[in-house]
Amino acid sequence: MTGRSRRRVVTALLATAALLGAGGAAPARAQVAPDADWRTLRTEHFRVHFTPELEPLARRTAGNAERAYAQLAAELHEPRGPIDLVLSDDVDFTNGSATTFPSNRIVIYASPPADQASLRTYDEWNTLVVTHELTHIFHLDRTRGWWRLGQYVFGRSPFLFPNQYLPGWVTEGIAVYYESHLTGSGRVAGSYHRTLARAAALGGTVPAVTELSLASTRFPGGDAAYGYGGLFIDYLARTRGEARVGAFIETVAHAPVPFFLNRDARRSFGISFARAWREWRDSLRRDVAGVRGDRSAFAALTGDLWQAQGPRWLGDSQLVVGLSTGREVPGAYAVGLDGRVTRLGRRNEATPNSPAPGGALVYAQLDFVDPYHVRSDLYRTRDGETTRLTTGARLSRPDVRADGEIVAMRTVPGATELVLVSPDGARVRRLTAPSLDEHWSEPRWSPDGTRIAAVRWHVGGISEVAVLDTTGAVHEVVARAHAVHASPAWTPDGTAIVYASDSSGRSQLYRVALRGDGSDPTTARPEPLSDAATGLYFPAVSPDGARLAAVRLAAAGFEVVEGEVADAHRRGVRAAGERDGRGFLDRPAVPALPPAEPFGGEARPYSPWPGLVPRYWMPVTRPGQGGAGLGTDVFLGAATSGRDVVGRHAYSADVYVGTGTGLREYDAAYAYAGLGNPVLGLSYSQEWTRRALPSQLGPGELRQRDRVAALSATLSRPRVRSNAWVALGTELEWRDYRTDPAPALAQLNPIFRTSPSYPALQLSAGFGNAQRPVRAISPEDGVMLSATVRQRWLEHDVRPFTRSAVGIASVYRSLPALPGFAHHVLAARVAGGWADDAATSQFEVGGVSGGSFEVLPGIVLGEGARTFGVRGVPPAASIGTRAVAATVEYRAPLLAPGTGIGRLPLFLDRASLVLFGETGAAWCPVEAADRPACFRTTTEPEWLSSFGGEVDADVAVQYDTVYRFRFGLALPRENAVLGVSGGVRPYVAVGRAF
């Protein structure tokens, strides 16, 4: 409907949208639970927030944070003010985040990376993640020069942190460098990212520095920014001096324009990034120059994959593997020794699948259990039917015994343990005791079902391959080292274990015989089974013991490989003494950093108020609502917002003054998530609309003031594969009129001398289950549905004054048989709107639908979404109280360059071609022709139609934040009644059409 008052249709819902979102299938991420019982520890530099079950870990985190603060303060300029650190146990994966807006804040998830390849090199995981995220605060908070002056005037505006404008590979590279430099472990010290770089060097695909982006959908995706960024910053520190990293941060903090990376690098490191990158890339190539390809016995069964985990044998000639091609969503696949790959079923992630009795597969996957918690649970598939075995049990890496009994890893606050699970998932029994200093992962049953092999990590970075019985007693440790041991697998006779280890500097496969005498595992002599030029992971021995499968990291992705065990052993032993010399890519020797002493201060109840104090304001502008002949009154104003650190409260406010009229407009919105689900929203706004007075009254204008108060409640049900929500809102609008000059009001219709109020109720709901593979150019294979109904009254009249309803349905279907880096997609959308004959506002048909984003305060690109858009036709070319629109699109992938655009802070990831046909109409029924809302409308549908094509480019602005830019040509059909002419109409838009 028209007017900014309809733009706000229950404005408070917009406040909740930032918290919940609404669309297709939800990714597996969540924010901290705002309705939890939060407590706070206050240290010298931190406020550490946690829930009661996390108190032991929170006290360790506080000690680690203060020690990391002292370490970083010795090398970098200290950040301003206290730092809020939220320790959350709401998700079953490892992650953290840091922001300087509106204040310095860190969130750390309390799940150790017990089985994540890139993060397994840690002496104490909490120390590692705290150091990494705190580095971001030290780095991004630093401002000097006119940036500091701007913050003195405007506060902590998100636009006034110069280091925020750096590409992600620099920001994350610096944090990865310091996580290893200060702790002695982490990703620079680990083998995974070095293997990634080595594989690229061997394949001749080391990316250019302009090809690194957190938004990249080329393998290895955003991990390239962490991997290459960390190794490159480490290279600069070792070759140019460790102090130069801090000098670079200071240079950018003072730079008037923070986009000239080569200039700032020369001033700091004495060399431009471009030249230093070439030198570093050449060093990678020299380091692998003497490598004669892959000397192992393994042949690839698949092409390059985005992800591949946990191959398990299905008989002697076929494997089941959890993998993602990037073109499809993750799934379980059967991989034959002949190279034939067959999709068995969808998975939420590329997770291992354990064969179970009766031809079933048991696996774990992440999913939401509510809007704030993502948990890993067990599932079983058989004959195409899936059964969920557990809910919220936090179980992963299952392995199934011949009788159906399951052994799995369970995540607990700050640690992991092993458990036994009954075949139906109803019984879970603990095998090992949880400890912050000991983590268990990747359990596997012995062939006779009496023993379990698993990986045990000890504080200090020591990992072991241990053998337990079914009571949890450890009978033997067969391998132990300050390295990453992973993925133990039994030989069929149960006398030996095959596992992966990076003790040589790269992950290779080893076999060790069980001794059963409890002797020192450090004296054992594991037999090497590989000498891969890159790295091998997830070994699996065939049931006949003759063949060995694994996953190999290659230049463009992962490969599932296999070979004969005897040949692998022979080649591995022969090459064991022929390791490449200690070159650039080998792990450096660094001292370990143990956990800090736990903080012993008093824990107090959480208070949200320190995080809600306004920290900034921004100048903003918007045009006024002026009628013909009045010109446009420009409104200038100020805006601010705030959110407490756990997201329980959030608010925004802005106020405007018309430069020509002195009229005041304002908006304020507040969201409360303290109930968890629903989220409550409250808003209040005032705006003015101006119209010219009738000519018989002389020059002047009629001013309409609308004040709207709204309250809403939004329930959401996010899942990885779907997303559903429903919102109920109530609104009260007050309307009054004024004239300039004032006496003219008495000469107008008496209705303008009243001040009517309009109560309203609104119900909205939505559902989406469309898929989005990594490389997709569009939603695929699903639907997105939404509907809104609205009931409005006039003042104290209990009879309905006006009703309206809007519904939208979008359908997507992929065409996987067609070639390209992503699926071709057919997409269709239908929208309909209806308002009764008493409606006071209209639907608009026409214009280009899309999105918008704010480049700088008050500078917005894009016109936003249109319910009834028709490309090539002017906005609001047709209006009325009835409206329909339909669109059909064919979307095809064009190219995926995955590279920067010259020296601009832009990254072009993908481009696609869209061919479309679009039509729509709006009208009023004859019986409502005299209503104000039906002025200048038709009484029958006058169809507006167009067809054409566009090129859509997914461009990361600021290097890492992706927006879709659309460049199109539309050919509208001429409609003389509505004044629409034909001809080619070029257009530019932001965001997807739908």
PDB file of C-alpha atoms in Angstrom, residues 57-202:
ATOM      1  CA  LEU A  57      34.915 -22.556  32.049  1.00  0.00           C
ATOM      2  CA  ALA A  58      33.991 -18.879  32.491  1.00  0.00           C
ATOM      3  CA  ARG A  59      36.541 -18.496  35.276  1.00  0.00           C
ATOM      4  CA  ARG A  60      39.201 -20.091  33.092  1.00  0.00           C
ATOM      5  CA  THR A  61      38.119 -17.869  30.197  1.00  0.00           C
ATOM      6  CA  ALA A  62      38.458 -14.766  32.367  1.00  0.00           C
ATOM      7  CA  GLY A  63      41.994 -15.773  33.353  1.00  0.00           C
ATOM      8  CA  ASN A  64      42.909 -16.555  29.738  1.00  0.00           C
ATOM      9  CA  ALA A  65      41.428 -13.241  28.577  1.00  0.00           C
ATOM     10  CA  GLU A  66      43.417 -11.146  31.044  1.00  0.00           C
ATOM     11  CA  ARG A  67      46.633 -12.946  30.142  1.00  0.00           C
ATOM     12  CA  ALA A  68      45.945 -12.525  26.416  1.00  0.00           C
ATOM     13  CA  TYR A  69      45.179  -8.853  27.043  1.00  0.00           C
ATOM     14  CA  ALA A  70      48.599  -8.387  28.681  1.00  0.00           C
ATOM     15  CA  GLN A  71      50.326 -10.215  25.806  1.00  0.00           C
ATOM     16  CA  LEU A  72      48.603  -8.152  23.123  1.00  0.00           C
ATOM     17  CA  ALA A  73      49.086  -4.885  25.050  1.00  0.00           C
ATOM     18  CA  ALA A  74      52.833  -5.517  24.867  1.00  0.00           C
ATOM     19  CA  GLU A  75      52.613  -5.462  21.057  1.00  0.00           C
ATOM     20  CA  LEU A  76      49.558  -3.368  20.134  1.00  0.00           C
ATOM     21  CA  HIS A  77      47.792  -0.263  21.353  1.00  0.00           C
ATOM     22  CA  GLU A  78      45.180  -1.084  24.011  1.00  0.00           C
ATOM     23  CA  PRO A  79      41.468  -0.794  23.117  1.00  0.00           C
ATOM     24  CA  ARG A  80      39.190   1.656  24.878  1.00  0.00           C
ATOM     25  CA  GLY A  81      36.897   0.758  27.740  1.00  0.00           C
ATOM     26  CA  PRO A  82      35.849  -2.595  29.205  1.00  0.00           C
ATOM     27  CA  ILE A  83      35.291  -5.535  26.866  1.00  0.00           C
ATOM     28  CA  ASP A  84      32.163  -7.656  27.133  1.00  0.00           C
ATOM     29  CA  LEU A  85      32.909 -11.347  26.613  1.00  0.00           C
ATOM     30  CA  VAL A  86      29.907 -13.656  26.275  1.00  0.00           C
ATOM     31  CA  LEU A  87      30.562 -17.364  26.800  1.00  0.00           C
ATOM     32  CA  SER A  88      27.711 -19.324  25.231  1.00  0.00           C
ATOM     33  CA  ASP A  89      26.916 -23.036  25.113  1.00  0.00           C
ATOM     34  CA  ASP A  90      24.062 -22.648  22.650  1.00  0.00           C
ATOM     35  CA  VAL A  91      25.572 -24.391  19.613  1.00  0.00           C
ATOM     36  CA  ASP A  92      27.441 -27.646  19.063  1.00  0.00           C
ATOM     37  CA  PHE A  93      30.217 -26.276  16.909  1.00  0.00           C
ATOM     38  CA  THR A  94      33.289 -24.153  17.526  1.00  0.00           C
ATOM     39  CA  ASN A  95      33.130 -20.482  16.689  1.00  0.00           C
ATOM     40  CA  GLY A  96      33.619 -16.996  18.014  1.00  0.00           C
ATOM     41  CA  SER A  97      33.015 -13.440  16.913  1.00  0.00           C
ATOM     42  CA  ALA A  98      34.129  -9.962  17.834  1.00  0.00           C
ATOM     43  CA  THR A  99      32.776  -6.496  17.157  1.00  0.00           C
ATOM     44  CA  THR A 100      33.685  -2.965  18.151  1.00  0.00           C
ATOM     45  CA  PHE A 101      30.154  -1.653  17.535  1.00  0.00           C
ATOM     46  CA  PRO A 102      28.393  -0.338  19.523  1.00  0.00           C
ATOM     47  CA  SER A 103      31.040  -1.323  22.094  1.00  0.00           C
ATOM     48  CA  ASN A 104      33.855  -3.854  22.248  1.00  0.00           C
ATOM     49  CA  ARG A 105      32.194  -7.271  22.433  1.00  0.00           C
ATOM     50  CA  ILE A 106      33.275 -10.890  22.021  1.00  0.00           C
ATOM     51  CA  VAL A 107      31.128 -14.036  21.772  1.00  0.00           C
ATOM     52  CA  ILE A 108      32.727 -17.465  22.247  1.00  0.00           C
ATOM     53  CA  TYR A 109      30.879 -20.751  21.842  1.00  0.00           C
ATOM     54  CA  ALA A 110      31.854 -23.293  24.508  1.00  0.00           C
ATOM     55  CA  SER A 111      32.348 -26.229  22.164  1.00  0.00           C
ATOM     56  CA  PRO A 112      35.955 -27.383  21.668  1.00  0.00           C
ATOM     57  CA  PRO A 113      37.127 -28.202  18.111  1.00  0.00           C
ATOM     58  CA  ALA A 114      37.704 -31.855  18.951  1.00  0.00           C
ATOM     59  CA  ASP A 115      37.231 -33.065  15.363  1.00  0.00           C
ATOM     60  CA  GLN A 116      37.636 -30.007  13.120  1.00  0.00           C
ATOM     61  CA  ALA A 117      40.713 -30.430  10.951  1.00  0.00           C
ATOM     62  CA  SER A 118      41.720 -26.769  10.638  1.00  0.00           C
ATOM     63  CA  LEU A 119      41.364 -26.088  14.392  1.00  0.00           C
ATOM     64  CA  ARG A 120      42.708 -29.260  16.053  1.00  0.00           C
ATOM     65  CA  THR A 121      46.178 -27.909  16.728  1.00  0.00           C
ATOM     66  CA  TYR A 122      45.659 -26.441  20.164  1.00  0.00           C
ATOM     67  CA  ASP A 123      47.343 -26.765  23.528  1.00  0.00           C
ATOM     68  CA  GLU A 124      44.193 -25.387  25.178  1.00  0.00           C
ATOM     69  CA  TRP A 125      41.346 -24.407  22.887  1.00  0.00           C
ATOM     70  CA  ASN A 126      39.903 -21.686  25.100  1.00  0.00           C
ATOM     71  CA  THR A 127      43.232 -19.853  25.187  1.00  0.00           C
ATOM     72  CA  LEU A 128      43.372 -20.059  21.407  1.00  0.00           C
ATOM     73  CA  VAL A 129      39.909 -18.704  20.639  1.00  0.00           C
ATOM     74  CA  VAL A 130      40.116 -15.968  23.287  1.00  0.00           C
ATOM     75  CA  THR A 131      43.428 -14.764  21.836  1.00  0.00           C
ATOM     76  CA  HIS A 132      42.062 -14.785  18.289  1.00  0.00           C
ATOM     77  CA  GLU A 133      38.898 -12.811  19.069  1.00  0.00           C
ATOM     78  CA  LEU A 134      40.684 -10.390  21.407  1.00  0.00           C
ATOM     79  CA  THR A 135      43.157  -9.633  18.618  1.00  0.00           C
ATOM     80  CA  HIS A 136      40.194  -8.408  16.563  1.00  0.00           C
ATOM     81  CA  ILE A 137      39.245  -6.001  19.351  1.00  0.00           C
ATOM     82  CA  PHE A 138      42.795  -4.627  19.665  1.00  0.00           C
ATOM     83  CA  HIS A 139      43.005  -4.336  15.886  1.00  0.00           C
ATOM     84  CA  LEU A 140      39.609  -2.957  14.924  1.00  0.00           C
ATOM     85  CA  ASP A 141      39.153  -0.570  17.853  1.00  0.00           C
ATOM     86  CA  ARG A 142      42.288   1.382  16.952  1.00  0.00           C
ATOM     87  CA  THR A 143      41.526   4.819  15.444  1.00  0.00           C
ATOM     88  CA  ARG A 144      43.723   7.862  14.934  1.00  0.00           C
ATOM     89  CA  GLY A 145      43.661  11.170  13.076  1.00  0.00           C
ATOM     90  CA  TRP A 146      40.404  12.394  11.652  1.00  0.00           C
ATOM     91  CA  TRP A 147      38.786   9.021  12.469  1.00  0.00           C
ATOM     92  CA  ARG A 148      39.335   9.728  16.163  1.00  0.00           C
ATOM     93  CA  LEU A 149      37.999  13.271  15.677  1.00  0.00           C
ATOM     94  CA  GLY A 150      34.922  11.831  13.972  1.00  0.00           C
ATOM     95  CA  GLN A 151      34.360   9.470  16.896  1.00  0.00           C
ATOM     96  CA  TYR A 152      34.766  12.367  19.297  1.00  0.00           C
ATOM     97  CA  VAL A 153      31.812  14.055  17.550  1.00  0.00           C
ATOM     98  CA  PHE A 154      29.653  11.086  16.535  1.00  0.00           C
ATOM     99  CA  GLY A 155      30.695   8.416  19.018  1.00  0.00           C
ATOM    100  CA  ARG A 156      31.354   4.810  18.045  1.00  0.00           C
ATOM    101  CA  SER A 157      29.652   5.005  14.671  1.00  0.00           C
ATOM    102  CA  PRO A 158      30.185   1.796  12.673  1.00  0.00           C
ATOM    103  CA  PHE A 159      31.451   3.903   9.766  1.00  0.00           C
ATOM    104  CA  LEU A 160      34.327   5.441  11.756  1.00  0.00           C
ATOM    105  CA  PHE A 161      36.584   2.442  12.428  1.00  0.00           C
ATOM    106  CA  PRO A 162      39.227   2.542   9.674  1.00  0.00           C
ATOM    107  CA  ASN A 163      40.553  -0.994  10.234  1.00  0.00           C
ATOM    108  CA  GLN A 164      37.026  -2.310   9.631  1.00  0.00           C
ATOM    109  CA  TYR A 165      37.494  -1.406   5.962  1.00  0.00           C
ATOM    110  CA  LEU A 166      40.323  -3.914   5.480  1.00  0.00           C
ATOM    111  CA  PRO A 167      39.600  -7.120   3.548  1.00  0.00           C
ATOM    112  CA  GLY A 168      38.829 -10.167   5.637  1.00  0.00           C
ATOM    113  CA  TRP A 169      42.061 -11.921   4.698  1.00  0.00           C
ATOM    114  CA  VAL A 170      44.008  -9.097   6.394  1.00  0.00           C
ATOM    115  CA  THR A 171      41.752  -8.907   9.459  1.00  0.00           C
ATOM    116  CA  GLU A 172      41.566 -12.661   9.942  1.00  0.00           C
ATOM    117  CA  GLY A 173      45.181 -13.128   8.886  1.00  0.00           C
ATOM    118  CA  ILE A 174      46.352 -10.815  11.660  1.00  0.00           C
ATOM    119  CA  ALA A 175      44.166 -12.627  14.221  1.00  0.00           C
ATOM    120  CA  VAL A 176      45.368 -16.057  13.048  1.00  0.00           C
ATOM    121  CA  TYR A 177      48.972 -14.850  13.211  1.00  0.00           C
ATOM    122  CA  TYR A 178      48.633 -13.624  16.797  1.00  0.00           C
ATOM    123  CA  GLU A 179      46.703 -16.710  17.924  1.00  0.00           C
ATOM    124  CA  SER A 180      49.789 -18.770  17.045  1.00  0.00           C
ATOM    125  CA  HIS A 181      52.435 -16.166  17.828  1.00  0.00           C
ATOM    126  CA  LEU A 182      51.172 -15.749  21.402  1.00  0.00           C
ATOM    127  CA  THR A 183      49.946 -19.259  22.257  1.00  0.00           C
ATOM    128  CA  GLY A 184      52.383 -21.552  20.444  1.00  0.00           C
ATOM    129  CA  SER A 185      49.525 -23.434  18.773  1.00  0.00           C
ATOM    130  CA  GLY A 186      46.719 -22.505  16.392  1.00  0.00           C
ATOM    131  CA  ARG A 187      46.432 -22.452  12.643  1.00  0.00           C
ATOM    132  CA  VAL A 188      49.846 -21.052  11.704  1.00  0.00           C
ATOM    133  CA  ALA A 189      51.460 -23.740  13.872  1.00  0.00           C
ATOM    134  CA  GLY A 190      49.111 -26.444  12.593  1.00  0.00           C
ATOM    135  CA  SER A 191      49.415 -28.569   9.485  1.00  0.00           C
ATOM    136  CA  TYR A 192      46.036 -28.087   7.814  1.00  0.00           C
ATOM    137  CA  HIS A 193      46.450 -24.605   6.319  1.00  0.00           C
ATOM    138  CA  ARG A 194      50.039 -25.380   5.376  1.00  0.00           C
ATOM    139  CA  THR A 195      48.794 -28.458   3.558  1.00  0.00           C
ATOM    140  CA  LEU A 196      46.161 -26.316   1.845  1.00  0.00           C
ATOM    141  CA  ALA A 197      48.878 -23.971   0.580  1.00  0.00           C
ATOM    142  CA  ARG A 198      51.109 -26.888  -0.387  1.00  0.00           C
ATOM    143  CA  ALA A 199      48.317 -28.521  -2.405  1.00  0.00           C
ATOM    144  CA  ALA A 200      47.687 -25.257  -4.247  1.00  0.00           C
ATOM    145  CA  ALA A 201      51.400 -24.844  -4.982  1.00  0.00           C
ATOM    146  CA  LEU A 202      51.656 -28.392  -6.320  1.00  0.00           C
TER     147      LEU A 202
END
